[in-house]
Coordinates of C-alpha atoms and ligand atoms in Angstrom, one line a residue:
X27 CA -92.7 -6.8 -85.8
X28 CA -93.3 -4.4 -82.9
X29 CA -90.6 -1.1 -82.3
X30 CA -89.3 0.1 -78.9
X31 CA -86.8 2.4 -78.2
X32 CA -85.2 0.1 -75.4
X33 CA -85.6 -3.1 -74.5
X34 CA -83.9 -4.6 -71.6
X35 CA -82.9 -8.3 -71.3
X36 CA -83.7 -10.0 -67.6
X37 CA -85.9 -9.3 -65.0
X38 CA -83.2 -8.7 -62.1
X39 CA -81.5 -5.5 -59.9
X40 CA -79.5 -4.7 -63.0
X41 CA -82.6 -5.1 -66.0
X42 CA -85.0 -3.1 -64.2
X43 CA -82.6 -0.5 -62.6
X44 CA -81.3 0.0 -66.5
X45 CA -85.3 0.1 -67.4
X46 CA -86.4 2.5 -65.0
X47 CA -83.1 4.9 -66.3
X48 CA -83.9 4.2 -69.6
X49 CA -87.7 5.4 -69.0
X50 CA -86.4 8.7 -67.3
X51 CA -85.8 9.5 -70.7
X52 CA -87.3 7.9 -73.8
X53 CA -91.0 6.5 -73.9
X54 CA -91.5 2.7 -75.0
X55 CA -89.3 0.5 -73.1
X56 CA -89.8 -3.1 -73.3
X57 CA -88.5 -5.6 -70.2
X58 CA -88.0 -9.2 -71.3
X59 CA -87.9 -11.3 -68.0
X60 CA -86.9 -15.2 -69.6
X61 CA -88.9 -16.8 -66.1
X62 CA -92.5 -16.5 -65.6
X63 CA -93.9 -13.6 -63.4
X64 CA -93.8 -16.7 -59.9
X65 CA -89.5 -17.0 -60.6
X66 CA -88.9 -13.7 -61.6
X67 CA -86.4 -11.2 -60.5
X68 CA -83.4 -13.3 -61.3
X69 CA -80.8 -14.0 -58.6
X70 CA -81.7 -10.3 -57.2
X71 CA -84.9 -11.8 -55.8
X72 CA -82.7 -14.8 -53.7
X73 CA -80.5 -12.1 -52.2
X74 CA -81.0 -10.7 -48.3
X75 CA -80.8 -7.2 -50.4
X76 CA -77.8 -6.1 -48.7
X77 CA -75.4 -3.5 -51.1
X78 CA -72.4 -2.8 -50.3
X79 CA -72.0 1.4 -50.1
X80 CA -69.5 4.1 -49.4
X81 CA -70.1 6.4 -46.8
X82 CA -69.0 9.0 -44.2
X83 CA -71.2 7.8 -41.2
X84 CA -74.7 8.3 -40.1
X85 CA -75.5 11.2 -42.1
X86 CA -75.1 9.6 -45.3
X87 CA -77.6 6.9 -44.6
X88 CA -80.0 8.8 -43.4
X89 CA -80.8 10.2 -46.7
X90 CA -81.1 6.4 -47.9
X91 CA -83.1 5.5 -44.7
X92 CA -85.5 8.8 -43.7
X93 CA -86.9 7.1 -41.0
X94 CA -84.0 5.8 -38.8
X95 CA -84.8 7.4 -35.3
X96 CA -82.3 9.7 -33.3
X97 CA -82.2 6.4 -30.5
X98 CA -81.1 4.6 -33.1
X99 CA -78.3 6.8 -34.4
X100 CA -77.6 7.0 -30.8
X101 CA -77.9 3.2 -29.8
X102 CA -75.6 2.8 -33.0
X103 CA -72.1 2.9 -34.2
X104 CA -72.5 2.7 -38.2
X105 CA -68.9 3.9 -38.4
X106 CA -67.5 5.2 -41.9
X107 CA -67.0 3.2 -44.9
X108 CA -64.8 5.2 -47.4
X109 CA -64.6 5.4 -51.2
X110 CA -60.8 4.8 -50.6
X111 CA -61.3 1.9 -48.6
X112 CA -64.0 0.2 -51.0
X113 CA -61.1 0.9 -53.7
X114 CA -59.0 -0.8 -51.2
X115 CA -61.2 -3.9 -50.7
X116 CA -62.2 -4.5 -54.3
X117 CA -58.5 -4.3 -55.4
X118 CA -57.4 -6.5 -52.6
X119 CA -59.9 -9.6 -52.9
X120 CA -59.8 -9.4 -56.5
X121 CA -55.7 -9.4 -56.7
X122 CA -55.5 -6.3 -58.2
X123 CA -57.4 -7.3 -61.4
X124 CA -60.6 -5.6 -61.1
X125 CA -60.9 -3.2 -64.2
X126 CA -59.4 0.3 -62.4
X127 CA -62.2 2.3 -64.5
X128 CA -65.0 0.7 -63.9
X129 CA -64.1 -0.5 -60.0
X130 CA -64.0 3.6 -60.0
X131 CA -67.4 3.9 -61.1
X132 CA -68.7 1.1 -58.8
X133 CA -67.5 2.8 -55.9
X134 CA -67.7 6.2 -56.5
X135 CA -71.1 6.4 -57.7
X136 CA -72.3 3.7 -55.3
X137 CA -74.2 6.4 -52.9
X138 CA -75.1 8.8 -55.5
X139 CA -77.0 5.4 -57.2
X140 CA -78.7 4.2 -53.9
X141 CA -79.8 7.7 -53.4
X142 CA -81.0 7.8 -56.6
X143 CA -83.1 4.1 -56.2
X144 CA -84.4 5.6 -52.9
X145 CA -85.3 8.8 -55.0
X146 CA -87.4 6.9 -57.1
X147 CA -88.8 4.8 -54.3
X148 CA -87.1 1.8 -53.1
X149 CA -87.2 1.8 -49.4
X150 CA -83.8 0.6 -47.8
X151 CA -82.7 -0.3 -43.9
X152 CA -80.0 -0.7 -42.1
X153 CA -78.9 -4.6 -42.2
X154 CA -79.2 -4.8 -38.0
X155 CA -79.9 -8.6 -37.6
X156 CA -76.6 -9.6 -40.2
X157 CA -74.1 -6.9 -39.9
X158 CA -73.6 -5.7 -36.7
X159 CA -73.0 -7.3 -32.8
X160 CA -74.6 -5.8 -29.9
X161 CA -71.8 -4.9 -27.8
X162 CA -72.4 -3.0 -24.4
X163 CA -76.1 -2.2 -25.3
X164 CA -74.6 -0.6 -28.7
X165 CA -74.9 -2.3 -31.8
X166 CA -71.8 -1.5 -33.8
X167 CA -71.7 -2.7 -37.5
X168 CA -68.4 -4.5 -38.9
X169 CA -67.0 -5.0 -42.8
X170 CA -68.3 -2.0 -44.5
X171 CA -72.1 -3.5 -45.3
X172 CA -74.7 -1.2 -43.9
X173 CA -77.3 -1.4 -46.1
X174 CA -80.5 -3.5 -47.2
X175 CA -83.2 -3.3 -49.0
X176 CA -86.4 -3.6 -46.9
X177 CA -87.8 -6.7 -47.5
X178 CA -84.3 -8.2 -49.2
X179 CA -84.5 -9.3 -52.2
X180 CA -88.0 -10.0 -53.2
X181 CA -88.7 -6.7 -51.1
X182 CA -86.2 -5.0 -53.7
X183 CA -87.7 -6.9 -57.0
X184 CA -91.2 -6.1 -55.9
X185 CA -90.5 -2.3 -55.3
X186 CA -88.4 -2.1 -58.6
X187 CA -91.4 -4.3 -60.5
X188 CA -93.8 -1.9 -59.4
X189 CA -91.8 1.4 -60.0
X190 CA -91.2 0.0 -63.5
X191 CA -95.1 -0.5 -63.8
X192 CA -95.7 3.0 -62.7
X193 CA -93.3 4.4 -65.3
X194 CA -95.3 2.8 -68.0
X195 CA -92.9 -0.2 -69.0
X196 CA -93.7 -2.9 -70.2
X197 CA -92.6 -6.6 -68.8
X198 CA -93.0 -9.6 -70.6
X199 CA -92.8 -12.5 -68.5
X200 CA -92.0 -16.2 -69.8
X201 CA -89.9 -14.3 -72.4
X202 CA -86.8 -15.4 -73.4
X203 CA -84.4 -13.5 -75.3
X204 CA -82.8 -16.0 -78.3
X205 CA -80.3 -13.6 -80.3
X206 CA -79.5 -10.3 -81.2
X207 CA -81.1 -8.8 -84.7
X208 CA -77.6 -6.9 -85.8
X209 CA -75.7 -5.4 -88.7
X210 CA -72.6 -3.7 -89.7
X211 CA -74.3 -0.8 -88.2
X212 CA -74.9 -2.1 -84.4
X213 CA -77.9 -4.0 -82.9
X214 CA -81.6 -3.1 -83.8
X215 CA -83.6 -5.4 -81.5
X216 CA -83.9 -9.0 -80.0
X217 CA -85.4 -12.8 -81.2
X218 CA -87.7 -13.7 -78.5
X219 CA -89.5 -16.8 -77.8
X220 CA -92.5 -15.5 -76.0
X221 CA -95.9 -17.1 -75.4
X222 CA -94.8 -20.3 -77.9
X223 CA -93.9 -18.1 -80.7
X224 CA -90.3 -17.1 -81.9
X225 CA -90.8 -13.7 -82.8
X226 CA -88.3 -10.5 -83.8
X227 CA -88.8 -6.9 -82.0
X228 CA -87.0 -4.0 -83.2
X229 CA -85.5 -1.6 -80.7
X230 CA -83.3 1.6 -80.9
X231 CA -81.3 0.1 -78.4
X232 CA -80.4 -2.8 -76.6
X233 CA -79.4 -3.5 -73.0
X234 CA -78.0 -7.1 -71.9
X235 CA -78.5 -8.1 -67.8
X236 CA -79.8 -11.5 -68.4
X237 CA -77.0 -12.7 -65.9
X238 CA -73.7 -14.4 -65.5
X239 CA -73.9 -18.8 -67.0
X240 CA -73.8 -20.6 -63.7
X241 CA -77.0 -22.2 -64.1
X242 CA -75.6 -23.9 -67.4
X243 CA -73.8 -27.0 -66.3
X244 CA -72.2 -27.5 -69.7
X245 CA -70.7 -24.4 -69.5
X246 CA -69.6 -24.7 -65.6
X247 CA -67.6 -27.7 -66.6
X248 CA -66.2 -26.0 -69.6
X249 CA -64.8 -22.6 -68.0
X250 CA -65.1 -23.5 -64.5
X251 CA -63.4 -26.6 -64.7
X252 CA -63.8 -30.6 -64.4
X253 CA -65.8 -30.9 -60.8
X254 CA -67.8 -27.3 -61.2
X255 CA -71.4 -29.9 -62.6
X256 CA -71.5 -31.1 -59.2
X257 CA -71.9 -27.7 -57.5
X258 CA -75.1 -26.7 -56.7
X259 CA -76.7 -23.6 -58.2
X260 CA -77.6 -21.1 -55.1
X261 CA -80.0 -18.5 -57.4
X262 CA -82.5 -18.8 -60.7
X263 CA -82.3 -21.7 -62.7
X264 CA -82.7 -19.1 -65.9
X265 CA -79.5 -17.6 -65.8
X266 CA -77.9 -20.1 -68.1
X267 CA -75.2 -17.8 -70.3
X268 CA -77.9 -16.6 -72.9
X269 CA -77.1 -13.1 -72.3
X270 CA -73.5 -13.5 -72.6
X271 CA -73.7 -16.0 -76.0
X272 CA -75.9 -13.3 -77.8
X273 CA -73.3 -10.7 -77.8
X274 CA -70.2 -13.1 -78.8
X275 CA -72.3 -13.9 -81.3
X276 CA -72.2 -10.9 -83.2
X277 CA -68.6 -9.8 -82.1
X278 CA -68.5 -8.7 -78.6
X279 CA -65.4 -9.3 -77.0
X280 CA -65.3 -11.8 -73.7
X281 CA -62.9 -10.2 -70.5
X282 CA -62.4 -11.1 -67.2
X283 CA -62.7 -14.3 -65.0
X284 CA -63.8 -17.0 -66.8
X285 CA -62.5 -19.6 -64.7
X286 CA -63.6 -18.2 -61.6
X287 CA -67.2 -17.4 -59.6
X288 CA -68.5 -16.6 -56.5
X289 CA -69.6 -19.9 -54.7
X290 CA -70.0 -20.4 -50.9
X291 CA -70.6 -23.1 -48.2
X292 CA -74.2 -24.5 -49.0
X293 CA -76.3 -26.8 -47.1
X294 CA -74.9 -30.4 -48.8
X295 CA -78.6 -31.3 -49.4
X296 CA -80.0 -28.4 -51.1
X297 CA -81.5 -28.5 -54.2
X298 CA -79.9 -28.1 -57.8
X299 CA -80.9 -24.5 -57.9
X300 CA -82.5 -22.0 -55.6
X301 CA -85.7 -22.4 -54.2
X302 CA -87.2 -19.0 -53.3
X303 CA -89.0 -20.5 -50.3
X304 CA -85.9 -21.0 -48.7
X305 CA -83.6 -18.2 -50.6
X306 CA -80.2 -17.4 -49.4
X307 CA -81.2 -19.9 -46.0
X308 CA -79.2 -22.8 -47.5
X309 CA -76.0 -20.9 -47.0
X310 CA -73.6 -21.8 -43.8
X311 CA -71.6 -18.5 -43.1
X312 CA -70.9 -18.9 -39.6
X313 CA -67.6 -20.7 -40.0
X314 CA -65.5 -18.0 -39.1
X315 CA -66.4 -19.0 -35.3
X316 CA -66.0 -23.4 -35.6
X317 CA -63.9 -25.2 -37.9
X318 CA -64.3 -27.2 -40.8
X319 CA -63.6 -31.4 -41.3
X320 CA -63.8 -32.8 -44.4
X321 CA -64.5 -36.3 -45.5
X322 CA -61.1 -37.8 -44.3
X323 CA -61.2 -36.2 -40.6
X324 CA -59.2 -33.3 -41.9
X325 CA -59.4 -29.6 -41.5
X326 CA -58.3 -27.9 -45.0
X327 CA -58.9 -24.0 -44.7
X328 CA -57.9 -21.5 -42.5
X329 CA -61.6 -20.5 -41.0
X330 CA -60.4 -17.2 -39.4
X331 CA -58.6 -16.1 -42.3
X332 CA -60.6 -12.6 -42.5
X333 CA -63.8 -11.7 -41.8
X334 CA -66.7 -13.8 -43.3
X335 CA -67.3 -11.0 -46.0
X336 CA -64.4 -11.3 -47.5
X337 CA -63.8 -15.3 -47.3
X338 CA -67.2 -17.1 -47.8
X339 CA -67.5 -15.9 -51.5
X340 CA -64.1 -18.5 -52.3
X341 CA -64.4 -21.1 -49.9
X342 CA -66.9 -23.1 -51.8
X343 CA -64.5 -23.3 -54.2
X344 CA -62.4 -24.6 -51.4
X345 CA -65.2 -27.2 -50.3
X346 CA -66.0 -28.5 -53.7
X347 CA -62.1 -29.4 -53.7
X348 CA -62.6 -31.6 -50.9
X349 CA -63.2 -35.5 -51.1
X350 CA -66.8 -36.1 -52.0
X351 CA -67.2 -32.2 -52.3
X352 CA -68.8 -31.4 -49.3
X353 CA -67.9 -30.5 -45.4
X354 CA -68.8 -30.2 -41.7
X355 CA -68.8 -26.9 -39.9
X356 CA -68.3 -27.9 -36.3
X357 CA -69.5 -25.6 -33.5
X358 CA -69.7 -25.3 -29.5
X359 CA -72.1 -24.0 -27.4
X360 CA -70.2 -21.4 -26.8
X361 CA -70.8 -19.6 -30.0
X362 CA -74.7 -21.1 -30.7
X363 CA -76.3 -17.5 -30.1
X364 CA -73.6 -16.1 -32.5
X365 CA -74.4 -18.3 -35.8
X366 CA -76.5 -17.0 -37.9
X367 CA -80.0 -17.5 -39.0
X368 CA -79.7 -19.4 -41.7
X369 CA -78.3 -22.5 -39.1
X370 CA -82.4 -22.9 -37.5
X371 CA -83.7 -23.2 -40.5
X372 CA -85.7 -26.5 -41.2
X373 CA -84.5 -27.4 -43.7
X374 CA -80.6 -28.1 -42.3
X375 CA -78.5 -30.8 -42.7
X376 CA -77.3 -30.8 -39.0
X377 CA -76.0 -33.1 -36.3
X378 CA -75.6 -33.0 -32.8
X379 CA -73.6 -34.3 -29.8
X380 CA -73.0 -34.4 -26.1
X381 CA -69.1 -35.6 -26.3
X382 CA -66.8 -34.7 -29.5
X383 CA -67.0 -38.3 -29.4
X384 CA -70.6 -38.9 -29.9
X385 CA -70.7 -36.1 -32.7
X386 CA -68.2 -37.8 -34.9
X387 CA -69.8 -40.9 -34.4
X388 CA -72.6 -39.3 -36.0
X389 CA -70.5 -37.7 -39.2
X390 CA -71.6 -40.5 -42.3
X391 CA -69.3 -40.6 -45.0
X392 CA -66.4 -39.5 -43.0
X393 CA -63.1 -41.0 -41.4
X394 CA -64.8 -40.7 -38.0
X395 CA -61.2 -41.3 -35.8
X396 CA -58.8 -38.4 -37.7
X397 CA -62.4 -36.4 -37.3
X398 CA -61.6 -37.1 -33.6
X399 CA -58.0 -36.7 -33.4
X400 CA -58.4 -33.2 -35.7
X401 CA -60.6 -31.7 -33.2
X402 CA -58.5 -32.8 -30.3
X403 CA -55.6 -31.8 -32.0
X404 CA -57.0 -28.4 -32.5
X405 CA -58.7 -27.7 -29.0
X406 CA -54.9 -28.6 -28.0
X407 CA -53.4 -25.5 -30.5
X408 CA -55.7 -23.1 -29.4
X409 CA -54.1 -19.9 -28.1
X410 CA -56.3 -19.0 -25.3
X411 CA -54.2 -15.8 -23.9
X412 CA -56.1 -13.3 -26.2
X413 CA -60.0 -13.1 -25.7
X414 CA -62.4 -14.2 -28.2
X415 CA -63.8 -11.0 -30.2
X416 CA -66.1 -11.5 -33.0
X417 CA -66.1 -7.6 -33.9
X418 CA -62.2 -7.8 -35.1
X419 CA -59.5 -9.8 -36.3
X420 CA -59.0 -10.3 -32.5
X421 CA -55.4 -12.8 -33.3
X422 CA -56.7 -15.6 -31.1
X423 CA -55.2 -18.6 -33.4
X424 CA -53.8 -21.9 -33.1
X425 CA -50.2 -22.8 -33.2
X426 CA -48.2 -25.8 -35.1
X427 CA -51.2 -27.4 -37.2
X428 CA -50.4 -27.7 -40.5
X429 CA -53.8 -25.8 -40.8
X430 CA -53.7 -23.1 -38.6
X431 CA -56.7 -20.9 -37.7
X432 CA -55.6 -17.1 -37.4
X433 CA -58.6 -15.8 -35.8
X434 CA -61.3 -16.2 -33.4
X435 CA -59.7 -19.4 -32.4
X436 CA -61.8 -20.7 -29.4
X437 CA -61.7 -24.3 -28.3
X438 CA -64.3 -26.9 -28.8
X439 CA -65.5 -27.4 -25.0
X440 CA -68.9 -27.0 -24.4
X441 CA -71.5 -29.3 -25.0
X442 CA -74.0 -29.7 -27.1
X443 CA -71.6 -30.1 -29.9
X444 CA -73.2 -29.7 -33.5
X445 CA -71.9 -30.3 -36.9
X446 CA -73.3 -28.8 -40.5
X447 CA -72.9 -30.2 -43.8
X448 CA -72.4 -28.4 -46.6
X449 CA -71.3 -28.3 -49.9
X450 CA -70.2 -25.8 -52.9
X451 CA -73.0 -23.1 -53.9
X452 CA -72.0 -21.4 -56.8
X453 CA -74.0 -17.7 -57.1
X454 CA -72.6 -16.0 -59.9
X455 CA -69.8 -16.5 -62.3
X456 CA -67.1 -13.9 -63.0
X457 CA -66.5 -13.8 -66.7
X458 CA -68.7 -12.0 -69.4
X459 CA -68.7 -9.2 -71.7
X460 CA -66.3 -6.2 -71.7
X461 CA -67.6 -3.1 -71.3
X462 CA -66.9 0.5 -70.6
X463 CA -67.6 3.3 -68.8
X464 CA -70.8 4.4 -70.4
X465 CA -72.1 0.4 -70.1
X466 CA -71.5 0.2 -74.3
X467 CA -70.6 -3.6 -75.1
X468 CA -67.1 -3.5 -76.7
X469 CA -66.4 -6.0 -79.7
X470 CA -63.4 -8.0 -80.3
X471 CA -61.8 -5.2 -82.5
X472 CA -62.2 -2.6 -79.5
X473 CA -64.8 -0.6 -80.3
X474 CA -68.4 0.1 -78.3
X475 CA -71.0 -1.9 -80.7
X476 CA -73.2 0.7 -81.8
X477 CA -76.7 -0.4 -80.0
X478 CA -75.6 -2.4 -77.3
X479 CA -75.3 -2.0 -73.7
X480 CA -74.7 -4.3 -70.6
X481 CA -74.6 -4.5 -67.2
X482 CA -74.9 -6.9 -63.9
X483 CA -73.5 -10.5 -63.7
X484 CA -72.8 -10.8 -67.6
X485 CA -70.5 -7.8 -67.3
X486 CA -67.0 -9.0 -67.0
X487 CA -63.4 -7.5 -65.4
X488 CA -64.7 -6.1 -62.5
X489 CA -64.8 -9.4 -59.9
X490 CA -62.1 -11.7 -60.0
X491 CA -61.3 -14.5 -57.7
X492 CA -63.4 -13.4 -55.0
X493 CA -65.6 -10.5 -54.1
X494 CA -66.6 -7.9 -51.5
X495 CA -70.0 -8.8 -50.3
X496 CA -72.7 -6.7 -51.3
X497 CA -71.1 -5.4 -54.5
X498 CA -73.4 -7.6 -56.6
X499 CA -76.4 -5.6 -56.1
X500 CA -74.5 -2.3 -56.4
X501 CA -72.7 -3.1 -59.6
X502 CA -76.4 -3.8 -61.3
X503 CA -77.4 -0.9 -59.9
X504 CA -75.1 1.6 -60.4
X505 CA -74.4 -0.1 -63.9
X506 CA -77.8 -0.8 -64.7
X507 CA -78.7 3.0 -64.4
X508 CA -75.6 4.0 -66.7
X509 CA -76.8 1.5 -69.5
X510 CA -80.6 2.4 -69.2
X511 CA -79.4 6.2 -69.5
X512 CA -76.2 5.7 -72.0
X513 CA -79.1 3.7 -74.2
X514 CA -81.7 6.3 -73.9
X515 CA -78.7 8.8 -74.4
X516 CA -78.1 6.9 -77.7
X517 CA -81.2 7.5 -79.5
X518 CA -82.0 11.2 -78.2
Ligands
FAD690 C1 -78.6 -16.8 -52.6 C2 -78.0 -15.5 -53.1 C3 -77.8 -14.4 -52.2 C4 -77.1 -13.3 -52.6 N1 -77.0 -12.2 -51.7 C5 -76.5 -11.0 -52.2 C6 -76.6 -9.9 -51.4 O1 -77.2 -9.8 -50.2 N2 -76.0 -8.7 -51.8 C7 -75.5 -8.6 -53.1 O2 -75.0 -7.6 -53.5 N3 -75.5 -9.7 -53.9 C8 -76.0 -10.9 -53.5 N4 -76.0 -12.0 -54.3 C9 -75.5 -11.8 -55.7 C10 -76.5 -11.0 -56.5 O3 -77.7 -11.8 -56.6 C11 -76.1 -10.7 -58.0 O4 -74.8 -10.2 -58.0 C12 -77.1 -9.7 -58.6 O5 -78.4 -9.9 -58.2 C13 -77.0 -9.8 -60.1 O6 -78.0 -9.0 -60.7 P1 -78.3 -9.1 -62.2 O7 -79.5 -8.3 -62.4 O8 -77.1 -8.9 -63.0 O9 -78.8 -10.7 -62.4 P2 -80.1 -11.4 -62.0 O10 -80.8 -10.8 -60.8 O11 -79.8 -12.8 -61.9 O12 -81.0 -11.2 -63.2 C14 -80.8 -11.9 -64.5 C15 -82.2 -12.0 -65.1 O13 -82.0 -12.4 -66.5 C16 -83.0 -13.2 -66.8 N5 -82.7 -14.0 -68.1 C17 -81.7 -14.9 -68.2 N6 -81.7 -15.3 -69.5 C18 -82.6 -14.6 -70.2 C19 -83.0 -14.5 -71.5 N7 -82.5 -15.3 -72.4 N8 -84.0 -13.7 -71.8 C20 -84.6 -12.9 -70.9 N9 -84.2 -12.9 -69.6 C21 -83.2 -13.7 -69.3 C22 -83.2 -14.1 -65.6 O14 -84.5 -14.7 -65.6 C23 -83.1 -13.0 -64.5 O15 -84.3 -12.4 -64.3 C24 -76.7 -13.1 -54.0 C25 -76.9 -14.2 -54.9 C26 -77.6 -15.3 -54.4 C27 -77.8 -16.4 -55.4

């Protein structure tokens, strides 16, 4: 039997950010990390690091980035990003769902909690190559997500890992967390299964960020819904519900979106889960400036809808509906230089062609001739009196398909034509514990279990249908810091 006063669950954004809080004030605080030290770092690790921030405009972010040069503040238009419109954003893609309290928290301590990660030394950038357009020589950024952590998300793991290691935690790698060692008086430490042995460490206090249950297919199909086991898993193979299981098991109370998740477009031939090699390069985002056939010949979703931040985490929900679950995203030459990176990766599942005609005729597993006739169809609803602008809703649509396109609606004219296939990606599901303000788990009966705290993906209330991009990080940060001090705070 070995006594800390904190041990953390996972080995993501939210675990160590709640570890390195935690440390700030007591002195033995343990990191269990369920995936050897190779896959650590959870789903953080697959991200591009980009958080999702308010602020007032350049000033702001240069406390989070020191080193961003007067030509670039120049050369730059970072705009604002409010608190009231990150309110506005979370309440509006979630259908005014999202807990009020803690969306609050999320957003007003989102700046205060990236300055505090950049206090302690994680280096951050502005997200040039994703977020923003050169326009006029200027690069001007678009949908209120400015920031990223240098290196992404194994930049951001590796800084955190080795902040953590400076602080004197300790992380135990290949450790997985089995149950929670509780009583009528709250939780006093964790069942591990660590280096073969099943073992039982005492703690003062507990916090959970092992993650949200995607990567458990069982559980997919059971709160997800019949078709969710043929989705693809987009992040770590280890986040498989344990986190979430543990506390229901000794009372917690489950809130939020159970039946819903953040999935996206996802290269149709990806692997089961993530491969870190690759990372976030299996997604297809770009769809905002093609349109989208399914396996009849049909488009199904209005592509131009909103921006792609605000869309892509529900349409793979939207794709997995589709016969055979999967897609093509079909694209002009037009646009080529716009799509992003991820599309010249190797590792695509892409087709090209000089005439519409020879690209369909290319399109397996599809009704080749209402492909055809769609993209006909459409080239012949396209709106063309209102020029094509990628940095806003610019109104060029279609008119009289019974799927019209609202924005960026430019015809399909300019050969080579290319087509990408893709499928459903879940990332993260919505649905997990209840929590409050200070991060304390909340039982069934209402009341914070003495012990226990929780933040990250296996927090849920706060997403719901869909989700602002770049909140994911932020939430286990800013979160993650209130459980690591709420915990420490608990045993001073
Ligand atoms: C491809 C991809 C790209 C993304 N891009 C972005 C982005 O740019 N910006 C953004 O904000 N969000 C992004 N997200 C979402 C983001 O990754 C998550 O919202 C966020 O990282 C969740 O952090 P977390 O610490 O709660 O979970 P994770 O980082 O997943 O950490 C959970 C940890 O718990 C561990 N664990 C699980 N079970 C146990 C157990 N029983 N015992 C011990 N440990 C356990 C896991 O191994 C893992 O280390 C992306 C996700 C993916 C998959």
């Amino acid at each position: 039997m070995q006594n800390w006063d904190v041990i953390v669950v996972g080995g993501g954004n939210a675990a160590l950010c709640a570890a390195l809080s935690a440390s700030e004030s007591v002195k033995s605080v343990l990191v269990l990390e369920r995936a050897h030290e190779d896959e650590a770092g959870g789903n953080s690790r697959f991200t591009a690091g980009l958080f999702r921030i308010a602020y007032e405009g350049a000033d702001d972010l240069k406390t989070l980035i020191p080193d961003l040069s007067e030509e670039e503040i120049r050369n730059t238009d970072f705009g604002t990003y409010t608190e009231e419109q990150f309110l506005d954003d979370m309440a509006r893609v979630t259908e005014y769902r999202c807990d009020p309290d803690l969306t609050e928290i999320l957003v007003k301590r989102s700046l205060p909690t990236v300055q505090w990660m950049r206090k302690r030394g994680v280096r951050f950038t502005a997200a040039w190559g994703r977020q923003a357009f050169k326009i006029g020589g200027r690069f001007k950024f678009w949908g209120g997500l400015t920031l990223e952590a240098v290196g992404g998300g194994p930049g951001l793991i590796e800084a955190e890992t080795q902040l953590a290691r400076t602080a004197g935690i300790e992380i135990w790698y290949g450790a997985r967390a089995l149950s929670l060692l509780a009583d009528d008086s709250g939780v006093h430490g964790v069942v591990v299964r660590y280096q073969g042995k099943t073992r039982e460490l005492t703690a003062r206090a507990v916090v959970l960020a092992a993650g949200g249950f995607q990567a458990n297919t069982e559980w997919r199909t059971r709160y997800l819904g019949p078709g969710w086991e043929l989705a693809k898993v987009r992040g770590t193979r280890f986040n498989t519900g344990d986190g979430i299981r543990m506390a229901l098991d000794i009372g917690a109370a489950p809130v939020g979106n159970w039946s819903g998740c953040h999935a996206v477009a996802w290269d149709r031939n990806a692997p089961e889960t993530g491969d870190l090699a690759v990372g976030d390069g299996f997604q297809k985002h770009s769809y905002p400036w093609g349109v989208y056939i399914n396996a009849e010949g049909k488009r199904f979703v209005d592509e131009g809808a909103d921006f792609r931040n605000y869309t892509y985490a529900k349409y793979g929900r939207v794709v997995l509906g589709q016969p055979k679950q999967f897609a093509w995203q079909v694209f002009d030459a037009k646009v080529k230089q716009q799509l992003r990176d991820e599309y010249r990766i190797r590792q695509v599942t892409k087709i090209s062609g000089n005439t519409l005609e020879e690209l369909v005729s290319k399109m397996e597993d599809t009704d080749q001739q209402t492909a055809l006739a769609t993209l006909k169809q459409y080239n012949a609803a396209v709106r063309t009196d209102s020029p094509f602008d990628p940095n806003v809703k610019d109104g060029r649509h279609t008119e009289g398909l019974d799927v019209n396109k609202t924005n960026w609606a430019n015809t399909l004219d300019t050969p080579p034509f290319e087509a990408y296939a893709v499928t459903c990606g879940i990332t993260f599901t919505f649905g997990g514990l209840r929590i409050n303000t200070n991060a304390e788990v909340i039982s069934s009966d209402g009341e914070p279990i003495p012990g226990l705290f929780a933040a990250g993906e296996l927090v849920g209330g706060i997403f719901w249908f869909n989700y602002p991009g770049g909140s994911g990080l932020t939430n286990g940060s800013v979160f993650g810091r209130i459980a690591g001090a709420s915990a420490a705070n608990s045993i001073s």
